[in-house]
Structures are given as structure tokens and as C-alpha cells.
Short mmCIF file of C-alpha atoms in Angstrom, two decimals:
data_model
loop_
_atom_site.label_atom_id
_atom_site.label_comp_id
_atom_site.label_asym_id
_atom_site.label_seq_id
_atom_site.Cartn_x
_atom_site.Cartn_y
_atom_site.Cartn_z
CA MET A 4 -1.66 -47.84 -35.46
CA ALA A 5 -1.85 -44.42 -37.10
CA LYS A 6 -4.20 -43.19 -34.38
CA LYS A 7 -1.71 -44.11 -31.64
CA ASN A 8 1.03 -42.28 -33.51
CA LEU A 9 -1.17 -39.18 -33.82
CA VAL A 10 -1.95 -39.18 -30.08
CA ALA A 11 1.76 -39.53 -29.27
CA LYS A 12 2.60 -36.58 -31.54
CA VAL A 13 -0.09 -34.40 -29.94
CA PHE A 14 1.19 -35.15 -26.45
CA ALA A 15 4.77 -34.54 -27.54
CA TYR A 16 3.89 -31.11 -28.95
CA LEU A 17 1.90 -30.21 -25.82
CA ALA A 18 4.82 -31.24 -23.61
CA LEU A 19 7.26 -29.22 -25.70
CA PHE A 20 4.95 -26.19 -25.59
CA TRP A 21 4.72 -26.28 -21.78
CA ILE A 22 8.46 -26.80 -21.36
CA VAL A 23 9.14 -23.70 -23.47
CA ILE A 24 6.53 -21.68 -21.51
CA TRP A 25 8.10 -22.84 -18.23
CA MET A 26 11.58 -21.81 -19.36
CA ILE A 27 10.41 -18.35 -20.47
CA TRP A 28 8.52 -17.84 -17.19
CA THR A 29 11.56 -18.87 -15.15
CA TRP A 30 13.85 -16.42 -16.95
CA MET A 31 11.30 -13.64 -16.55
CA LEU A 32 11.28 -14.28 -12.80
CA PHE A 33 15.09 -14.14 -12.66
CA ILE A 34 15.21 -10.89 -14.60
CA PHE A 35 12.39 -8.93 -12.95
CA TRP A 36 12.30 -10.33 -9.41
CA ASN A 37 15.92 -9.43 -8.63
CA ASN A 38 15.54 -5.87 -9.96
CA SER A 39 12.47 -5.06 -7.88
CA ASP A 40 13.97 -6.57 -4.74
CA GLN A 41 17.19 -4.58 -5.13
CA SER A 42 15.35 -1.28 -5.62
CA GLN A 43 13.44 -1.80 -2.35
CA VAL A 44 16.69 -2.49 -0.51
CA ASN A 45 18.32 0.63 -1.97
CA LYS A 46 15.42 2.82 -0.82
CA LYS A 47 15.74 1.53 2.75
CA ILE A 48 19.51 2.03 2.85
CA GLU A 49 19.53 5.60 1.49
CA ASN A 50 18.31 7.13 4.77
CA ILE A 51 20.71 5.30 7.11
CA THR A 52 23.80 7.06 8.42
CA PRO A 53 27.06 5.10 8.85
CA GLU A 54 26.80 5.37 12.63
CA LYS A 55 23.25 4.02 12.64
CA LEU A 56 24.32 1.17 10.35
CA LYS A 57 27.16 0.19 12.71
CA GLU A 58 24.74 0.16 15.64
CA MET A 59 22.26 -2.00 13.74
CA ILE A 60 24.94 -4.54 12.78
CA LYS A 61 26.29 -4.75 16.34
CA SER A 62 22.83 -5.18 17.84
CA GLY A 63 21.88 -7.89 15.35
CA GLU A 64 18.93 -5.96 13.91
CA ILE A 65 20.03 -6.60 10.35
CA LYS A 66 21.63 -9.49 8.57
CA VAL A 67 23.83 -9.08 5.52
CA LYS A 68 22.54 -10.89 2.43
CA THR A 69 24.43 -10.98 -0.84
CA GLN A 70 23.27 -12.09 -4.24
CA THR A 71 26.37 -12.63 -6.30
CA TRP A 72 28.21 -15.36 -8.15
CA GLU A 73 31.63 -13.84 -7.49
CA THR A 74 34.05 -15.68 -5.23
CA THR A 75 36.28 -14.04 -2.67
CA LYS A 76 40.04 -14.51 -2.80
#
């Protein structure tokens, strides 16, 4: 009986350890992935004139993508 209890405790600690690792990894992805993606977008946009941007939107070359939690009113 004590051996079964020991095995259950070991598996419980292993499961808890991997859940914590998974949560930390997920938050690291949220923090760092968004920052690197945004810096690449900013570099591409810096060299575009307003006229060129209007032409690109009208021709369908680019699509507008937003990453925000804000709602419009």
C-alpha cells in the first residue's frame, strides 16, 4: 500500500513540474514573440510613403492585421 502511495506522489510531482514549465514557456512566448514580430513590421513600414501605402491598400497587396484587446465604439 505504501509503495502505491509513493508512486502516486512521484507522478503528481512530475505532473506539477511539467505544468509549471508549460505555463512559464507559454508566457515567455507571449512576451517575446509579439515584440520581435512588431519590430519587423515597424522596419518594413518606415520606408513607405503615404501615397505608396494608399496604392498598396487599394491594389490588395497588403492586409491590415491588428493585435489588440481594445474594442471599438
